[in-house]
Coordinates of C-alpha atoms in Angstrom, one line a residue:
M1 CA 105.0 202.1 131.3
S2 CA 102.0 202.3 129.1
P3 CA 100.7 199.4 126.9
G4 CA 102.0 199.7 123.3
E5 CA 105.2 201.6 124.3
E6 CA 108.0 201.0 121.8
L7 CA 110.6 198.4 122.9
D8 CA 113.6 200.6 122.4
P9 CA 116.4 199.5 122.5
I10 CA 116.1 195.9 121.2
P11 CA 119.2 194.7 119.3
D12 CA 118.5 194.4 115.5
S13 CA 119.6 190.8 115.5
F14 CA 116.5 189.9 117.6
I15 CA 114.0 191.8 115.5
L16 CA 111.7 189.4 113.5
Q17 CA 110.2 190.7 110.3
P18 CA 106.4 190.7 110.9
P19 CA 104.6 187.8 109.3
V20 CA 102.4 188.4 106.2
F21 CA 98.9 186.8 106.1
H22 CA 97.0 186.1 102.9
P23 CA 99.0 188.2 100.4
V24 CA 97.6 188.5 96.9
V25 CA 99.8 186.6 94.3
P26 CA 101.8 187.8 92.5
Y27 CA 103.5 189.1 95.6
V28 CA 106.9 190.8 96.0
M29 CA 108.3 191.9 99.4
T30 CA 111.5 193.2 100.9
I31 CA 113.4 190.9 103.2
F32 CA 114.4 193.0 106.2
G33 CA 118.2 192.8 106.6
G34 CA 118.5 190.5 103.6
L35 CA 119.4 186.8 103.8
H36 CA 122.3 185.3 105.8
A37 CA 123.3 181.9 107.0
G38 CA 120.9 180.7 109.7
K39 CA 117.9 182.6 108.5
M40 CA 114.7 180.7 107.7
V41 CA 111.6 181.6 105.6
M42 CA 108.4 179.7 106.2
L43 CA 105.7 179.5 103.5
Q44 CA 102.2 178.2 104.4
G45 CA 99.4 177.8 101.9
V46 CA 97.3 175.6 99.6
V47 CA 97.9 174.3 96.1
P48 CA 94.7 174.9 94.0
L49 CA 93.1 171.9 92.3
D50 CA 93.7 173.4 88.9
A51 CA 97.3 174.5 89.6
H52 CA 99.9 174.2 86.8
R53 CA 102.9 175.7 88.5
F54 CA 104.1 178.3 91.0
Q55 CA 107.5 179.7 91.9
V56 CA 109.2 181.3 94.9
D57 CA 112.1 183.5 94.0
F58 CA 114.8 184.8 96.3
Q59 CA 115.9 187.9 94.3
C60 CA 118.7 190.4 94.3
G61 CA 116.5 193.5 94.0
C62 CA 112.9 194.2 92.9
S63 CA 113.3 196.0 89.6
L64 CA 111.1 195.1 86.6
C65 CA 113.6 196.2 83.9
P66 CA 116.3 195.1 84.0
R67 CA 115.1 191.9 85.6
P68 CA 116.9 191.3 88.9
D69 CA 119.2 188.4 89.5
I70 CA 117.6 185.4 91.3
A71 CA 119.8 183.5 93.6
F72 CA 117.3 180.7 94.2
H73 CA 114.3 179.9 92.0
F74 CA 112.0 177.2 93.5
N75 CA 109.5 176.1 90.9
P76 CA 107.0 173.2 91.5
R77 CA 105.3 172.0 88.4
F78 CA 102.1 170.0 88.4
H79 CA 100.9 170.0 84.8
T80 CA 103.2 167.2 83.6
T81 CA 102.6 163.4 83.9
R82 CA 105.4 163.4 86.5
P83 CA 105.1 166.5 88.8
H84 CA 108.5 167.8 89.9
V85 CA 110.4 170.8 91.1
I86 CA 112.9 172.9 89.1
C87 CA 115.5 174.9 90.9
N88 CA 117.8 177.4 89.2
S89 CA 119.6 180.8 89.3
L90 CA 119.2 183.8 87.0
H91 CA 122.3 185.9 86.5
N92 CA 122.5 189.0 84.1
G93 CA 119.2 188.0 82.5
R94 CA 120.3 184.4 81.8
W95 CA 119.1 181.2 83.5
Q96 CA 121.9 178.9 84.6
R97 CA 121.8 175.1 84.4
E98 CA 118.6 173.9 86.0
A99 CA 118.3 171.2 88.7
R100 CA 115.3 168.9 88.8
W101 CA 113.8 167.0 91.7
P102 CA 111.2 164.4 91.0
H103 CA 108.6 162.9 93.5
L104 CA 107.0 166.2 94.3
A105 CA 105.8 166.3 97.9
L106 CA 103.1 168.8 97.1
Q107 CA 99.6 167.8 96.0
K108 CA 96.8 169.7 94.2
G109 CA 94.0 170.7 96.6
S110 CA 96.2 170.2 99.7
G111 CA 97.7 172.5 102.2
F112 CA 101.5 172.7 102.9
L113 CA 104.2 174.1 105.0
I114 CA 107.5 174.8 103.2
L115 CA 110.6 175.8 105.1
F116 CA 113.6 177.4 103.4
L117 CA 116.7 177.2 105.6
F118 CA 119.7 179.2 104.4
G119 CA 123.1 177.9 105.3
S120 CA 126.5 179.2 104.5
E121 CA 126.9 177.3 101.2
E122 CA 123.4 175.9 100.4
V123 CA 119.7 176.3 101.0
K124 CA 117.7 173.3 102.4
V125 CA 114.0 172.9 101.7
S126 CA 111.5 170.8 103.6
V127 CA 107.9 170.2 102.8
N128 CA 105.4 169.3 105.6
G129 CA 108.2 168.4 108.0
Q130 CA 110.3 166.2 105.6
H131 CA 113.5 167.2 103.9
F132 CA 113.0 167.5 100.2
L133 CA 116.0 169.1 98.6
H134 CA 119.2 171.2 99.0
Y135 CA 120.6 173.6 96.5
R136 CA 124.1 175.0 96.4
Y137 CA 124.4 178.8 95.9
R138 CA 125.6 180.1 92.6
L139 CA 125.2 183.8 93.6
P140 CA 126.2 185.4 96.9
L141 CA 123.5 184.9 99.5
S142 CA 124.3 188.4 100.9
H143 CA 122.9 189.9 97.6
V144 CA 119.4 188.6 98.3
D145 CA 117.0 191.2 99.7
T146 CA 113.6 190.4 98.0
L147 CA 111.1 187.5 98.0
G148 CA 108.8 187.0 95.1
I149 CA 105.9 184.6 94.9
F150 CA 104.2 183.9 91.6
G151 CA 101.8 181.5 89.9
D152 CA 99.1 179.1 91.0
I153 CA 99.3 179.2 94.8
L154 CA 97.1 180.4 97.6
V155 CA 99.4 181.8 100.3
E156 CA 98.1 181.8 103.9
A157 CA 101.2 183.1 105.6
V158 CA 104.9 184.0 105.1
G159 CA 107.0 183.9 108.3
F160 CA 110.7 184.8 109.0
L161 CA 113.1 183.5 111.6
N162 CA 116.5 185.0 112.3
I163 CA 117.8 182.1 114.4
S164 CA 117.9 178.6 113.0
P165 CA 115.6 176.2 114.9
F166 CA 117.7 173.3 113.4
V167 CA 119.8 171.3 115.8
E168 CA 123.4 172.3 115.3
G169 CA 125.3 169.8 113.1
S170 CA 122.1 168.0 112.2
R171 CA 121.1 167.3 108.6
E172 CA 117.5 166.6 109.3
Y173 CA 114.6 169.0 109.9
P174 CA 113.1 169.1 113.4
V175 CA 109.4 168.8 114.0
G176 CA 109.7 171.4 116.8
H177 CA 110.3 171.2 120.5
E178 CA 107.7 169.3 122.5
V179 CA 105.7 171.2 125.1
P180 CA 105.9 171.6 128.0
C181 CA 109.5 172.8 127.3
S182 CA 112.1 174.1 129.7
H183 CA 115.1 176.3 128.9
A184 CA 117.8 177.0 131.5
L185 CA 118.8 180.4 132.8
P186 CA 122.0 179.5 134.6
Q187 CA 122.9 183.1 135.4
G188 CA 119.4 184.5 135.9
L189 CA 118.3 187.6 133.9
W190 CA 120.3 190.8 133.7
P191 CA 119.6 194.1 132.0
E192 CA 119.6 194.0 128.2
Q193 CA 119.3 190.2 128.2
V194 CA 116.5 189.0 125.8
I195 CA 114.4 185.9 125.9
I196 CA 113.1 184.8 122.5
V197 CA 110.3 182.3 121.9
R198 CA 109.2 181.4 118.4
G199 CA 106.8 178.8 117.2
L200 CA 103.5 177.9 115.6
V201 CA 100.0 178.0 117.2
L202 CA 98.2 174.7 116.8
Q203 CA 94.9 174.3 115.0
E204 CA 92.5 174.3 118.0
P205 CA 94.5 176.2 120.7
K206 CA 93.4 176.6 124.3
H207 CA 96.2 178.5 126.0
F208 CA 99.9 179.5 125.9
T209 CA 101.8 179.9 129.1
L210 CA 105.4 181.2 129.6
S211 CA 106.7 181.3 133.1
L212 CA 110.0 182.3 134.6
R213 CA 111.0 180.2 137.6
D214 CA 113.6 180.3 140.3
Q215 CA 115.5 177.5 142.0
A216 CA 112.6 176.8 144.3
A217 CA 110.3 176.4 141.2
R218 CA 108.4 179.6 142.2
A219 CA 107.2 181.7 139.2
P220 CA 107.5 185.4 139.9
V221 CA 106.7 186.1 136.2
T222 CA 104.1 184.3 134.2
L223 CA 102.6 185.4 130.8
R224 CA 99.4 183.6 129.8
A225 CA 97.4 183.8 126.6
S226 CA 93.8 182.4 126.6
F227 CA 92.5 181.6 123.1
T228 CA 89.0 181.1 124.3
E229 CA 88.8 184.5 126.0
R230 CA 91.3 186.1 123.5
T231 CA 93.2 187.7 126.3
L232 CA 96.8 188.2 127.2
A233 CA 97.7 188.7 130.9
W234 CA 100.5 188.7 133.5
I235 CA 99.8 186.3 136.3
S236 CA 101.3 187.1 139.7
P237 CA 102.8 184.4 142.0
W238 CA 99.6 184.5 144.0
G239 CA 97.4 183.9 140.9
R240 CA 96.3 187.5 140.4
K241 CA 95.6 188.3 136.7
K242 CA 96.6 191.6 135.1
L243 CA 95.2 191.9 131.6
I244 CA 97.5 193.4 128.9
S245 CA 95.5 196.1 127.0
A246 CA 96.4 195.2 123.4
P247 CA 95.0 193.4 120.4
F248 CA 95.2 189.6 120.7
L249 CA 97.9 188.7 118.2
F250 CA 97.9 184.9 118.5
Y251 CA 96.1 183.0 115.7
P252 CA 95.6 179.3 115.1
Q253 CA 98.0 177.7 112.6
R254 CA 100.1 181.0 112.5
F255 CA 103.7 181.7 113.5
F256 CA 104.4 183.9 116.5
E257 CA 107.4 185.5 118.3
V258 CA 107.5 186.5 122.0
L259 CA 110.3 188.8 123.1
L260 CA 111.0 189.6 126.8
L261 CA 113.7 192.3 127.2
C262 CA 115.1 192.5 130.7
Q263 CA 115.7 196.0 132.1
E264 CA 116.4 197.3 135.5
G265 CA 113.4 196.5 137.6
G266 CA 111.3 194.8 135.0
L267 CA 110.6 193.1 131.7
K268 CA 109.4 194.6 128.4
L269 CA 107.2 192.5 126.2
A270 CA 106.8 192.4 122.4
L271 CA 104.6 190.0 120.4
N272 CA 105.1 189.6 116.7
G273 CA 107.1 192.8 116.6
Q274 CA 104.6 195.0 118.5
G275 CA 105.5 196.4 121.8
L276 CA 103.0 195.5 124.5
G277 CA 104.4 197.4 127.5
A278 CA 106.1 196.0 130.6
T279 CA 105.7 194.4 134.0
S280 CA 107.6 195.3 137.1
V281 CA 109.9 192.7 138.7
N282 CA 112.4 193.2 141.5
Q283 CA 116.0 193.0 140.1
Q284 CA 117.0 190.5 142.7
A285 CA 114.2 188.2 141.7
L286 CA 115.3 188.5 138.1
E287 CA 118.8 187.5 139.0
Q288 CA 117.5 184.5 140.8
L289 CA 115.5 183.1 137.9
R290 CA 116.8 179.8 136.6
E291 CA 114.3 178.5 134.1
V292 CA 111.9 179.4 131.2
R293 CA 109.0 177.0 131.1
I294 CA 106.6 177.0 128.2
S295 CA 103.3 175.0 127.9
G296 CA 100.1 175.1 125.9
S297 CA 98.8 174.7 122.4
V298 CA 101.9 175.5 120.4
Q299 CA 104.8 173.9 118.6
L300 CA 108.1 175.5 119.4
Y301 CA 110.9 176.2 116.9
C302 CA 113.2 178.4 119.0
V303 CA 113.7 179.2 122.7
H304 CA 116.8 181.4 123.2
S305 CA 118.2 183.7 125.8

C-alpha cells in the first residue's frame, strides 16, 4: 500500500468536507451533501476594528439572479450604539419577520469561534463556547446547499462536522472532551469499521497521539504526530517509528479529522480528507482491541466508531 492511496471505499456518511483556510470575503461555497440535522459548521476569524456588519447566509442555491432563498441569515451589526444580531429568512425575494438578539458576544478587534449546530427543527449558535441564540427554521433545512460569507470579517477557517459533538439530549454547548480521552471498542475492530476522531489543535501544540489498545493495555497500533518535528508516524509496540511520507496536515488552532478504516489485515488512514496509506495489523490483533486512547495538544469534539 503506497502513501497517498485513495481510501476507497469509505462510506459517504463519514466523509468530512475539507476545511477552508483564509478565504477572501465575499466568499460563497457549496456545502457537500447539503445540511441535515446533526451537521455542524464552525467559523473561526477576527472582527476588524472598523467593522460595521457581516453576515453568514445558509442559502438554497448560489445563483445571482434570481437571488436564492436564504434559510438562515446570521447578521451581527456593530455600527449602532447597541450592537446586536439580526436573524431572518429570505423566501421568493422577500425577507420574513426579523428576529433580534441584543448583547452581542462579538467584539471589534477580537478573534472568535462561532458554531452553528443544525437540529431537526432549529439551528443553535454558540460564540466562543457559550450558547448565544437558537432560530427555528422557516424553510426546509434539506434545501440548503450553499454557505455565503459577506461583509466586515476576516475569516481564518471554516470547518464542517457530520456528527454532532453535542451530548445527546443536552441543551448546552460542550467545551470538548478532555484529553487524555478513552473510547471503548467492546467488540474490537472488524473489516469496514471506521474510527473517527475530530477536534481542534491547540495554540502551541507539541504532539498528538492515538493508540489502539487491547485488554492487557498493549498498543499494537499507535499513530503519533510531532508538531516540533512536523512528522506523522506509526509507532510499533516495541517503540519503532515508521514515518508516513505525506505533507504534515496538522496546524495550530485549526480543525482536524482522523479516519481509520479497518480492512482485512490492516488499517487505512486519512487525515483531513486525504488518504495517507495504510499499516499492516494482524486481524486477530484487531479483533482483540478494546480501547481508543487519545492524548496530546488537542481539544476533541468527536470520537466515534
